[in-house]
Amino acid sequence: KAFLNHAAYLSCYFPNPQKIDMRDLIVFWQKDSHRVVHEVYYGEVKWDHLSPEYINRTKVDVDKWTLQLLNAGVKDEGHYECIIQHKKEGPPKVIHKSECSLHIFANYSQPEIAQLHTGELKPSGYLNLSCSSIGGYPEPKEMTWLMSYENTTRKHMPHMDVSQDAVTKLYNVTSKLNTPVPTNSLVNISCLLHLREQLGILVSAPLHI
């Protein structure tokens, strides 16, 4: 897992029990079985087969057999393989292979409630509210509303509108709530954005009516 625009670390998980010198190995990482991300050819970094999107974006920690992918973006999500070949006699032979998946995260903004109605609220009227959060990834699970009265709390789960930016691939989400104006008591209204991957919940500042 890596946060958007930060470094991602892709390990080879190679214990190297025989302490083979890097100069006797070909080590490369590839994405989706065909795009070369980084190659170390007998101790030297090789650029010939690299996919263009990874040029000048990788560093290797030789001691830990880990690739650092700089400035990770949503397009870097996917399946990666690390393959190590050893040349003794004849053609190089694969002596180690490992796989990992990269997931990117971007923080959503704190949900914000806006009042869409105009003019003064009337006892027989309706509250027309929207709640929005922007610039996050991956797509969240849902948005819920909590209306807290003196003695009770009600939960509302209207439809959540989701849009994705064509360039950044980040999501913006909005939910709208239309509910009768409370007449007998004060009410605190909050909007909750439920994130995926056990990332928790973002809560708006409460609206007091």
PDB file of N, CA and C in Angstrom, residues 3-95:
ATOM      1  N   PHE A   3       0.599   5.819  -0.346  1.00  0.00           N
ATOM      2  CA  PHE A   3      -0.222   7.007  -0.515  1.00  0.00           C
ATOM      3  C   PHE A   3       0.131   7.695  -1.836  1.00  0.00           C
ATOM      4  N   LEU A   4      -0.863   8.321  -2.414  1.00  0.00           N
ATOM      5  CA  LEU A   4      -0.709   9.012  -3.694  1.00  0.00           C
ATOM      6  C   LEU A   4       0.454  10.000  -3.643  1.00  0.00           C
ATOM      7  N   ASN A   5       1.298   9.966  -4.685  1.00  0.00           N
ATOM      8  CA  ASN A   5       2.446  10.863  -4.859  1.00  0.00           C
ATOM      9  C   ASN A   5       3.576  10.613  -3.854  1.00  0.00           C
ATOM     10  N   HIS A   6       3.488   9.502  -3.090  1.00  0.00           N
ATOM     11  CA  HIS A   6       4.578   9.090  -2.212  1.00  0.00           C
ATOM     12  C   HIS A   6       5.281   7.875  -2.836  1.00  0.00           C
ATOM     13  N   ALA A   7       6.323   7.417  -2.179  1.00  0.00           N
ATOM     14  CA  ALA A   7       7.053   6.253  -2.691  1.00  0.00           C
ATOM     15  C   ALA A   7       6.341   4.955  -2.307  1.00  0.00           C
ATOM     16  N   ALA A   8       6.373   3.989  -3.220  1.00  0.00           N
ATOM     17  CA  ALA A   8       5.885   2.637  -2.940  1.00  0.00           C
ATOM     18  C   ALA A   8       7.100   1.711  -2.876  1.00  0.00           C
ATOM     19  N   TYR A   9       7.017   0.712  -1.998  1.00  0.00           N
ATOM     20  CA  TYR A   9       8.147  -0.213  -1.817  1.00  0.00           C
ATOM     21  C   TYR A   9       7.715  -1.619  -2.230  1.00  0.00           C
ATOM     22  N   LEU A  10       8.400  -2.173  -3.225  1.00  0.00           N
ATOM     23  CA  LEU A  10       8.072  -3.492  -3.765  1.00  0.00           C
ATOM     24  C   LEU A  10       9.232  -4.436  -3.448  1.00  0.00           C
ATOM     25  N   SER A  11       8.981  -5.382  -2.552  1.00  0.00           N
ATOM     26  CA  SER A  11      10.061  -6.251  -2.103  1.00  0.00           C
ATOM     27  C   SER A  11      10.197  -7.489  -2.973  1.00  0.00           C
ATOM     28  N   CYS A  12      11.430  -7.959  -3.067  1.00  0.00           N
ATOM     29  CA  CYS A  12      11.715  -9.191  -3.796  1.00  0.00           C
ATOM     30  C   CYS A  12      11.635 -10.419  -2.883  1.00  0.00           C
ATOM     31  N   TYR A  13      11.677 -10.190  -1.564  1.00  0.00           N
ATOM     32  CA  TYR A  13      11.618 -11.284  -0.582  1.00  0.00           C
ATOM     33  C   TYR A  13      12.651 -12.375  -0.894  1.00  0.00           C
ATOM     34  N   PHE A  14      13.869 -11.932  -1.248  1.00  0.00           N
ATOM     35  CA  PHE A  14      14.916 -12.883  -1.622  1.00  0.00           C
ATOM     36  C   PHE A  14      15.900 -13.017  -0.464  1.00  0.00           C
ATOM     37  N   PRO A  15      15.928 -14.154   0.224  1.00  0.00           N
ATOM     38  CA  PRO A  15      16.816 -14.293   1.384  1.00  0.00           C
ATOM     39  C   PRO A  15      18.288 -14.425   1.010  1.00  0.00           C
ATOM     40  N   ASN A  16      18.559 -14.826  -0.240  1.00  0.00           N
ATOM     41  CA  ASN A  16      19.928 -14.998  -0.740  1.00  0.00           C
ATOM     42  C   ASN A  16      20.789 -15.827   0.216  1.00  0.00           C
ATOM     43  N   PRO A  17      20.391 -17.056   0.505  1.00  0.00           N
ATOM     44  CA  PRO A  17      21.125 -17.868   1.485  1.00  0.00           C
ATOM     45  C   PRO A  17      22.568 -18.159   1.067  1.00  0.00           C
ATOM     46  N   GLN A  18      22.811 -18.197  -0.243  1.00  0.00           N
ATOM     47  CA  GLN A  18      24.168 -18.516  -0.714  1.00  0.00           C
ATOM     48  C   GLN A  18      25.053 -17.273  -0.842  1.00  0.00           C
ATOM     49  N   LYS A  19      24.470 -16.092  -0.485  1.00  0.00           N
ATOM     50  CA  LYS A  19      25.229 -14.823  -0.568  1.00  0.00           C
ATOM     51  C   LYS A  19      25.813 -14.603  -1.964  1.00  0.00           C
ATOM     52  N   ILE A  20      24.978 -14.815  -2.962  1.00  0.00           N
ATOM     53  CA  ILE A  20      25.421 -14.627  -4.355  1.00  0.00           C
ATOM     54  C   ILE A  20      25.664 -13.140  -4.610  1.00  0.00           C
ATOM     55  N   ASP A  21      26.758 -12.842  -5.267  1.00  0.00           N
ATOM     56  CA  ASP A  21      27.092 -11.456  -5.591  1.00  0.00           C
ATOM     57  C   ASP A  21      26.118 -10.926  -6.640  1.00  0.00           C
ATOM     58  N   MET A  22      25.722  -9.644  -6.488  1.00  0.00           N
ATOM     59  CA  MET A  22      24.806  -8.996  -7.436  1.00  0.00           C
ATOM     60  C   MET A  22      25.368  -9.036  -8.861  1.00  0.00           C
ATOM     61  N   ARG A  23      26.681  -9.090  -8.988  1.00  0.00           N
ATOM     62  CA  ARG A  23      27.305  -9.082 -10.317  1.00  0.00           C
ATOM     63  C   ARG A  23      27.153 -10.416 -11.049  1.00  0.00           C
ATOM     64  N   ASP A  24      26.624 -11.412 -10.338  1.00  0.00           N
ATOM     65  CA  ASP A  24      26.361 -12.715 -10.974  1.00  0.00           C
ATOM     66  C   ASP A  24      24.864 -12.925 -11.236  1.00  0.00           C
ATOM     67  N   LEU A  25      24.071 -11.845 -11.057  1.00  0.00           N
ATOM     68  CA  LEU A  25      22.613 -11.990 -11.155  1.00  0.00           C
ATOM     69  C   LEU A  25      22.003 -10.989 -12.133  1.00  0.00           C
ATOM     70  N   ILE A  26      20.885 -11.399 -12.707  1.00  0.00           N
ATOM     71  CA  ILE A  26      19.999 -10.472 -13.415  1.00  0.00           C
ATOM     72  C   ILE A  26      18.749 -10.347 -12.543  1.00  0.00           C
ATOM     73  N   VAL A  27      18.448  -9.134 -12.095  1.00  0.00           N
ATOM     74  CA  VAL A  27      17.287  -8.900 -11.227  1.00  0.00           C
ATOM     75  C   VAL A  27      16.375  -7.895 -11.926  1.00  0.00           C
ATOM     76  N   PHE A  28      15.119  -8.253 -12.100  1.00  0.00           N
ATOM     77  CA  PHE A  28      14.203  -7.265 -12.673  1.00  0.00           C
ATOM     78  C   PHE A  28      12.796  -7.393 -12.098  1.00  0.00           C
ATOM     79  N   TRP A  29      12.146  -6.232 -12.049  1.00  0.00           N
ATOM     80  CA  TRP A  29      10.749  -6.141 -11.633  1.00  0.00           C
ATOM     81  C   TRP A  29       9.912  -5.848 -12.869  1.00  0.00           C
ATOM     82  N   GLN A  30       8.777  -6.487 -12.971  1.00  0.00           N
ATOM     83  CA  GLN A  30       7.881  -6.210 -14.091  1.00  0.00           C
ATOM     84  C   GLN A  30       6.446  -6.103 -13.593  1.00  0.00           C
ATOM     85  N   LYS A  31       5.649  -5.335 -14.345  1.00  0.00           N
ATOM     86  CA  LYS A  31       4.242  -5.142 -13.993  1.00  0.00           C
ATOM     87  C   LYS A  31       3.359  -5.841 -15.010  1.00  0.00           C
ATOM     88  N   ASP A  32       2.345  -6.539 -14.504  1.00  0.00           N
ATOM     89  CA  ASP A  32       1.362  -7.210 -15.365  1.00  0.00           C
ATOM     90  C   ASP A  32       2.024  -8.111 -16.403  1.00  0.00           C
ATOM     91  N   SER A  33       3.131  -8.724 -16.015  1.00  0.00           N
ATOM     92  CA  SER A  33       3.829  -9.757 -16.803  1.00  0.00           C
ATOM     93  C   SER A  33       4.514  -9.276 -18.073  1.00  0.00           C
ATOM     94  N   HIS A  34       4.445  -7.988 -18.391  1.00  0.00           N
ATOM     95  CA  HIS A  34       5.066  -7.592 -19.669  1.00  0.00           C
ATOM     96  C   HIS A  34       5.753  -6.227 -19.641  1.00  0.00           C
ATOM     97  N   ARG A  35       5.493  -5.392 -18.635  1.00  0.00           N
ATOM     98  CA  ARG A  35       6.144  -4.079 -18.605  1.00  0.00           C
ATOM     99  C   ARG A  35       7.290  -4.086 -17.601  1.00  0.00           C
ATOM    100  N   VAL A  36       8.493  -3.828 -18.075  1.00  0.00           N
ATOM    101  CA  VAL A  36       9.669  -3.852 -17.195  1.00  0.00           C
ATOM    102  C   VAL A  36       9.734  -2.533 -16.420  1.00  0.00           C
ATOM    103  N   VAL A  37       9.790  -2.658 -15.090  1.00  0.00           N
ATOM    104  CA  VAL A  37       9.815  -1.497 -14.203  1.00  0.00           C
ATOM    105  C   VAL A  37      11.251  -1.107 -13.867  1.00  0.00           C
ATOM    106  N   HIS A  38      12.115  -2.120 -13.643  1.00  0.00           N
ATOM    107  CA  HIS A  38      13.511  -1.858 -13.279  1.00  0.00           C
ATOM    108  C   HIS A  38      14.324  -3.115 -13.578  1.00  0.00           C
ATOM    109  N   GLU A  39      15.569  -2.924 -14.037  1.00  0.00           N
ATOM    110  CA  GLU A  39      16.428  -4.073 -14.320  1.00  0.00           C
ATOM    111  C   GLU A  39      17.853  -3.799 -13.854  1.00  0.00           C
ATOM    112  N   VAL A  40      18.389  -4.756 -13.100  1.00  0.00           N
ATOM    113  CA  VAL A  40      19.803  -4.710 -12.715  1.00  0.00           C
ATOM    114  C   VAL A  40      20.478  -5.902 -13.385  1.00  0.00           C
ATOM    115  N   TYR A  41      21.376  -5.605 -14.325  1.00  0.00           N
ATOM    116  CA  TYR A  41      21.976  -6.629 -15.183  1.00  0.00           C
ATOM    117  C   TYR A  41      23.421  -6.830 -14.760  1.00  0.00           C
ATOM    118  N   TYR A  42      23.666  -7.926 -14.039  1.00  0.00           N
ATOM    119  CA  TYR A  42      25.008  -8.235 -13.536  1.00  0.00           C
ATOM    120  C   TYR A  42      25.624  -7.032 -12.812  1.00  0.00           C
ATOM    121  N   GLY A  43      24.837  -6.439 -11.894  1.00  0.00           N
ATOM    122  CA  GLY A  43      25.332  -5.355 -11.052  1.00  0.00           C
ATOM    123  C   GLY A  43      25.144  -3.958 -11.616  1.00  0.00           C
ATOM    124  N   GLU A  44      24.753  -3.843 -12.888  1.00  0.00           N
ATOM    125  CA  GLU A  44      24.570  -2.534 -13.520  1.00  0.00           C
ATOM    126  C   GLU A  44      23.102  -2.310 -13.850  1.00  0.00           C
ATOM    127  N   VAL A  45      22.614  -1.089 -13.585  1.00  0.00           N
ATOM    128  CA  VAL A  45      21.235  -0.757 -13.953  1.00  0.00           C
ATOM    129  C   VAL A  45      21.145  -0.661 -15.468  1.00  0.00           C
ATOM    130  N   LYS A  46      20.142  -1.326 -16.029  1.00  0.00           N
ATOM    131  CA  LYS A  46      19.986  -1.369 -17.482  1.00  0.00           C
ATOM    132  C   LYS A  46      18.666  -0.706 -17.861  1.00  0.00           C
ATOM    133  N   TRP A  47      18.712   0.126 -18.898  1.00  0.00           N
ATOM    134  CA  TRP A  47      17.533   0.911 -19.271  1.00  0.00           C
ATOM    135  C   TRP A  47      16.871   0.416 -20.558  1.00  0.00           C
ATOM    136  N   ASP A  48      17.504  -0.505 -21.273  1.00  0.00           N
ATOM    137  CA  ASP A  48      17.069  -0.862 -22.635  1.00  0.00           C
ATOM    138  C   ASP A  48      15.607  -1.318 -22.710  1.00  0.00           C
ATOM    139  N   HIS A  49      15.193  -2.133 -21.737  1.00  0.00           N
ATOM    140  CA  HIS A  49      13.871  -2.749 -21.839  1.00  0.00           C
ATOM    141  C   HIS A  49      12.802  -2.049 -20.999  1.00  0.00           C
ATOM    142  N   LEU A  50      13.175  -0.952 -20.374  1.00  0.00           N
ATOM    143  CA  LEU A  50      12.273  -0.290 -19.427  1.00  0.00           C
ATOM    144  C   LEU A  50      11.045   0.307 -20.115  1.00  0.00           C
ATOM    145  N   SER A  51       9.883   0.153 -19.477  1.00  0.00           N
ATOM    146  CA  SER A  51       8.690   0.860 -19.958  1.00  0.00           C
ATOM    147  C   SER A  51       8.866   2.352 -19.683  1.00  0.00           C
ATOM    148  N   PRO A  52       8.485   3.213 -20.643  1.00  0.00           N
ATOM    149  CA  PRO A  52       8.767   4.652 -20.531  1.00  0.00           C
ATOM    150  C   PRO A  52       8.253   5.287 -19.242  1.00  0.00           C
ATOM    151  N   GLU A  53       7.095   4.814 -18.736  1.00  0.00           N
ATOM    152  CA  GLU A  53       6.499   5.469 -17.558  1.00  0.00           C
ATOM    153  C   GLU A  53       7.297   5.253 -16.268  1.00  0.00           C
ATOM    154  N   TYR A  54       8.303   4.365 -16.318  1.00  0.00           N
ATOM    155  CA  TYR A  54       9.092   4.099 -15.108  1.00  0.00           C
ATOM    156  C   TYR A  54      10.503   4.680 -15.165  1.00  0.00           C
ATOM    157  N   ILE A  55      10.843   5.334 -16.253  1.00  0.00           N
ATOM    158  CA  ILE A  55      12.185   5.917 -16.376  1.00  0.00           C
ATOM    159  C   ILE A  55      12.377   7.009 -15.322  1.00  0.00           C
ATOM    160  N   ASN A  56      13.498   6.956 -14.602  1.00  0.00           N
ATOM    161  CA  ASN A  56      13.848   7.915 -13.546  1.00  0.00           C
ATOM    162  C   ASN A  56      12.873   7.923 -12.375  1.00  0.00           C
ATOM    163  N   ARG A  57      12.171   6.810 -12.170  1.00  0.00           N
ATOM    164  CA  ARG A  57      11.210   6.756 -11.059  1.00  0.00           C
ATOM    165  C   ARG A  57      11.510   5.610 -10.094  1.00  0.00           C
ATOM    166  N   THR A  58      12.646   4.957 -10.250  1.00  0.00           N
ATOM    167  CA  THR A  58      12.915   3.786  -9.405  1.00  0.00           C
ATOM    168  C   THR A  58      14.301   3.844  -8.786  1.00  0.00           C
ATOM    169  N   LYS A  59      14.397   3.255  -7.588  1.00  0.00           N
ATOM    170  CA  LYS A  59      15.678   3.077  -6.901  1.00  0.00           C
ATOM    171  C   LYS A  59      15.660   1.694  -6.266  1.00  0.00           C
ATOM    172  N   VAL A  60      16.827   1.066  -6.165  1.00  0.00           N
ATOM    173  CA  VAL A  60      16.905  -0.262  -5.559  1.00  0.00           C
ATOM    174  C   VAL A  60      17.738  -0.208  -4.287  1.00  0.00           C
ATOM    175  N   ASP A  61      17.207  -0.818  -3.226  1.00  0.00           N
ATOM    176  CA  ASP A  61      17.980  -1.059  -2.016  1.00  0.00           C
ATOM    177  C   ASP A  61      18.534  -2.479  -2.128  1.00  0.00           C
ATOM    178  N   VAL A  62      19.789  -2.586  -2.500  1.00  0.00           N
ATOM    179  CA  VAL A  62      20.398  -3.886  -2.784  1.00  0.00           C
ATOM    180  C   VAL A  62      20.397  -4.781  -1.546  1.00  0.00           C
ATOM    181  N   ASP A  63      20.641  -4.184  -0.375  1.00  0.00           N
ATOM    182  CA  ASP A  63      20.720  -4.977   0.858  1.00  0.00           C
ATOM    183  C   ASP A  63      19.380  -5.615   1.213  1.00  0.00           C
ATOM    184  N   LYS A  64      18.305  -4.915   0.906  1.00  0.00           N
ATOM    185  CA  LYS A  64      16.977  -5.426   1.270  1.00  0.00           C
ATOM    186  C   LYS A  64      16.239  -6.040   0.077  1.00  0.00           C
ATOM    187  N   TRP A  65      16.838  -6.008  -1.106  1.00  0.00           N
ATOM    188  CA  TRP A  65      16.198  -6.532  -2.314  1.00  0.00           C
ATOM    189  C   TRP A  65      14.810  -5.909  -2.507  1.00  0.00           C
ATOM    190  N   THR A  66      14.786  -4.588  -2.380  1.00  0.00           N
ATOM    191  CA  THR A  66      13.522  -3.863  -2.461  1.00  0.00           C
ATOM    192  C   THR A  66      13.616  -2.750  -3.494  1.00  0.00           C
ATOM    193  N   LEU A  67      12.562  -2.611  -4.281  1.00  0.00           N
ATOM    194  CA  LEU A  67      12.483  -1.553  -5.290  1.00  0.00           C
ATOM    195  C   LEU A  67      11.634  -0.412  -4.742  1.00  0.00           C
ATOM    196  N   GLN A  68      12.156   0.794  -4.857  1.00  0.00           N
ATOM    197  CA  GLN A  68      11.411   1.981  -4.461  1.00  0.00           C
ATOM    198  C   GLN A  68      10.864   2.631  -5.723  1.00  0.00           C
ATOM    199  N   LEU A  69       9.536   2.738  -5.789  1.00  0.00           N
ATOM    200  CA  LEU A  69       8.870   3.371  -6.932  1.00  0.00           C
ATOM    201  C   LEU A  69       8.428   4.760  -6.501  1.00  0.00           C
ATOM    202  N   LEU A  70       9.028   5.788  -7.102  1.00  0.00           N
ATOM    203  CA  LEU A  70       8.798   7.163  -6.671  1.00  0.00           C
ATOM    204  C   LEU A  70       7.511   7.723  -7.263  1.00  0.00           C
ATOM    205  N   ASN A  71       6.912   8.656  -6.488  1.00  0.00           N
ATOM    206  CA  ASN A  71       5.751   9.402  -6.971  1.00  0.00           C
ATOM    207  C   ASN A  71       4.648   8.463  -7.484  1.00  0.00           C
ATOM    208  N   ALA A  72       4.246   7.524  -6.645  1.00  0.00           N
ATOM    209  CA  ALA A  72       3.261   6.517  -7.049  1.00  0.00           C
ATOM    210  C   ALA A  72       1.902   7.156  -7.332  1.00  0.00           C
ATOM    211  N   GLY A  73       1.300   6.739  -8.441  1.00  0.00           N
ATOM    212  CA  GLY A  73      -0.016   7.248  -8.824  1.00  0.00           C
ATOM    213  C   GLY A  73      -1.005   6.109  -8.988  1.00  0.00           C
ATOM    214  N   VAL A  74      -2.247   6.477  -9.232  1.00  0.00           N
ATOM    215  CA  VAL A  74      -3.308   5.476  -9.380  1.00  0.00           C
ATOM    216  C   VAL A  74      -2.995   4.515 -10.534  1.00  0.00           C
ATOM    217  N   LYS A  75      -2.356   5.027 -11.576  1.00  0.00           N
ATOM    218  CA  LYS A  75      -2.040   4.173 -12.731  1.00  0.00           C
ATOM    219  C   LYS A  75      -0.996   3.107 -12.394  1.00  0.00           C
ATOM    220  N   ASP A  76      -0.288   3.295 -11.279  1.00  0.00           N
ATOM    221  CA  ASP A  76       0.715   2.300 -10.871  1.00  0.00           C
ATOM    222  C   ASP A  76       0.099   1.129 -10.112  1.00  0.00           C
ATOM    223  N   GLU A  77      -1.169   1.218  -9.782  1.00  0.00           N
ATOM    224  CA  GLU A  77      -1.815   0.092  -9.111  1.00  0.00           C
ATOM    225  C   GLU A  77      -1.722  -1.145  -9.999  1.00  0.00           C
ATOM    226  N   GLY A  78      -1.583  -2.302  -9.372  1.00  0.00           N
ATOM    227  CA  GLY A  78      -1.562  -3.521 -10.167  1.00  0.00           C
ATOM    228  C   GLY A  78      -0.669  -4.588  -9.570  1.00  0.00           C
ATOM    229  N   HIS A  79      -0.352  -5.548 -10.412  1.00  0.00           N
ATOM    230  CA  HIS A  79       0.350  -6.760 -10.003  1.00  0.00           C
ATOM    231  C   HIS A  79       1.807  -6.686 -10.464  1.00  0.00           C
ATOM    232  N   TYR A  80       2.734  -6.904  -9.528  1.00  0.00           N
ATOM    233  CA  TYR A  80       4.167  -6.812  -9.835  1.00  0.00           C
ATOM    234  C   TYR A  80       4.857  -8.146  -9.544  1.00  0.00           C
ATOM    235  N   GLU A  81       5.877  -8.437 -10.347  1.00  0.00           N
ATOM    236  CA  GLU A  81       6.711  -9.621 -10.134  1.00  0.00           C
ATOM    237  C   GLU A  81       8.168  -9.197 -10.023  1.00  0.00           C
ATOM    238  N   CYS A  82       8.886  -9.881  -9.153  1.00  0.00           N
ATOM    239  CA  CYS A  82      10.345  -9.728  -9.102  1.00  0.00           C
ATOM    240  C   CYS A  82      10.942 -11.060  -9.530  1.00  0.00           C
ATOM    241  N   ILE A  83      11.848 -11.012 -10.497  1.00  0.00           N
ATOM    242  CA  ILE A  83      12.450 -12.239 -11.035  1.00  0.00           C
ATOM    243  C   ILE A  83      13.974 -12.123 -10.942  1.00  0.00           C
ATOM    244  N   ILE A  84      14.608 -13.157 -10.402  1.00  0.00           N
ATOM    245  CA  ILE A  84      16.062 -13.171 -10.262  1.00  0.00           C
ATOM    246  C   ILE A  84      16.626 -14.362 -11.041  1.00  0.00           C
ATOM    247  N   GLN A  85      17.579 -14.063 -11.913  1.00  0.00           N
ATOM    248  CA  GLN A  85      18.249 -15.108 -12.703  1.00  0.00           C
ATOM    249  C   GLN A  85      19.727 -15.158 -12.323  1.00  0.00           C
ATOM    250  N   HIS A  86      20.259 -16.375 -12.293  1.00  0.00           N
ATOM    251  CA  HIS A  86      21.662 -16.571 -11.928  1.00  0.00           C
ATOM    252  C   HIS A  86      22.378 -17.271 -13.088  1.00  0.00           C
ATOM    253  N   LYS A  87      23.527 -16.722 -13.443  1.00  0.00           N
ATOM    254  CA  LYS A  87      24.289 -17.341 -14.530  1.00  0.00           C
ATOM    255  C   LYS A  87      25.499 -18.074 -13.955  1.00  0.00           C
ATOM    256  N   LYS A  88      25.474 -19.380 -14.088  1.00  0.00           N
ATOM    257  CA  LYS A  88      26.651 -20.180 -13.707  1.00  0.00           C
ATOM    258  C   LYS A  88      27.341 -20.632 -14.985  1.00  0.00           C
ATOM    259  N   GLU A  89      26.725 -21.630 -15.624  1.00  0.00           N
ATOM    260  CA  GLU A  89      27.220 -22.090 -16.922  1.00  0.00           C
ATOM    261  C   GLU A  89      26.021 -22.155 -17.858  1.00  0.00           C
ATOM    262  N   GLY A  90      26.233 -21.762 -19.082  1.00  0.00           N
ATOM    263  CA  GLY A  90      25.111 -21.748 -20.025  1.00  0.00           C
ATOM    264  C   GLY A  90      24.214 -20.548 -19.776  1.00  0.00           C
ATOM    265  N   PRO A  91      22.967 -20.613 -20.265  1.00  0.00           N
ATOM    266  CA  PRO A  91      22.053 -19.464 -20.129  1.00  0.00           C
ATOM    267  C   PRO A  91      21.652 -19.250 -18.664  1.00  0.00           C
ATOM    268  N   PRO A  92      21.285 -17.990 -18.306  1.00  0.00           N
ATOM    269  CA  PRO A  92      20.860 -17.705 -16.934  1.00  0.00           C
ATOM    270  C   PRO A  92      19.599 -18.505 -16.567  1.00  0.00           C
ATOM    271  N   LYS A  93      19.512 -18.930 -15.312  1.00  0.00           N
ATOM    272  CA  LYS A  93      18.356 -19.689 -14.830  1.00  0.00           C
ATOM    273  C   LYS A  93      17.652 -18.906 -13.740  1.00  0.00           C
ATOM    274  N   VAL A  94      16.320 -18.977 -13.749  1.00  0.00           N
ATOM    275  CA  VAL A  94      15.527 -18.310 -12.711  1.00  0.00           C
ATOM    276  C   VAL A  94      15.725 -19.061 -11.385  1.00  0.00           C
ATOM    277  N   ILE A  95      16.206 -18.331 -10.371  1.00  0.00           N
ATOM    278  CA  ILE A  95      16.405 -18.967  -9.060  1.00  0.00           C
ATOM    279  C   ILE A  95      15.434 -18.422  -8.012  1.00  0.00           C
TER     280      ILE A  95
END
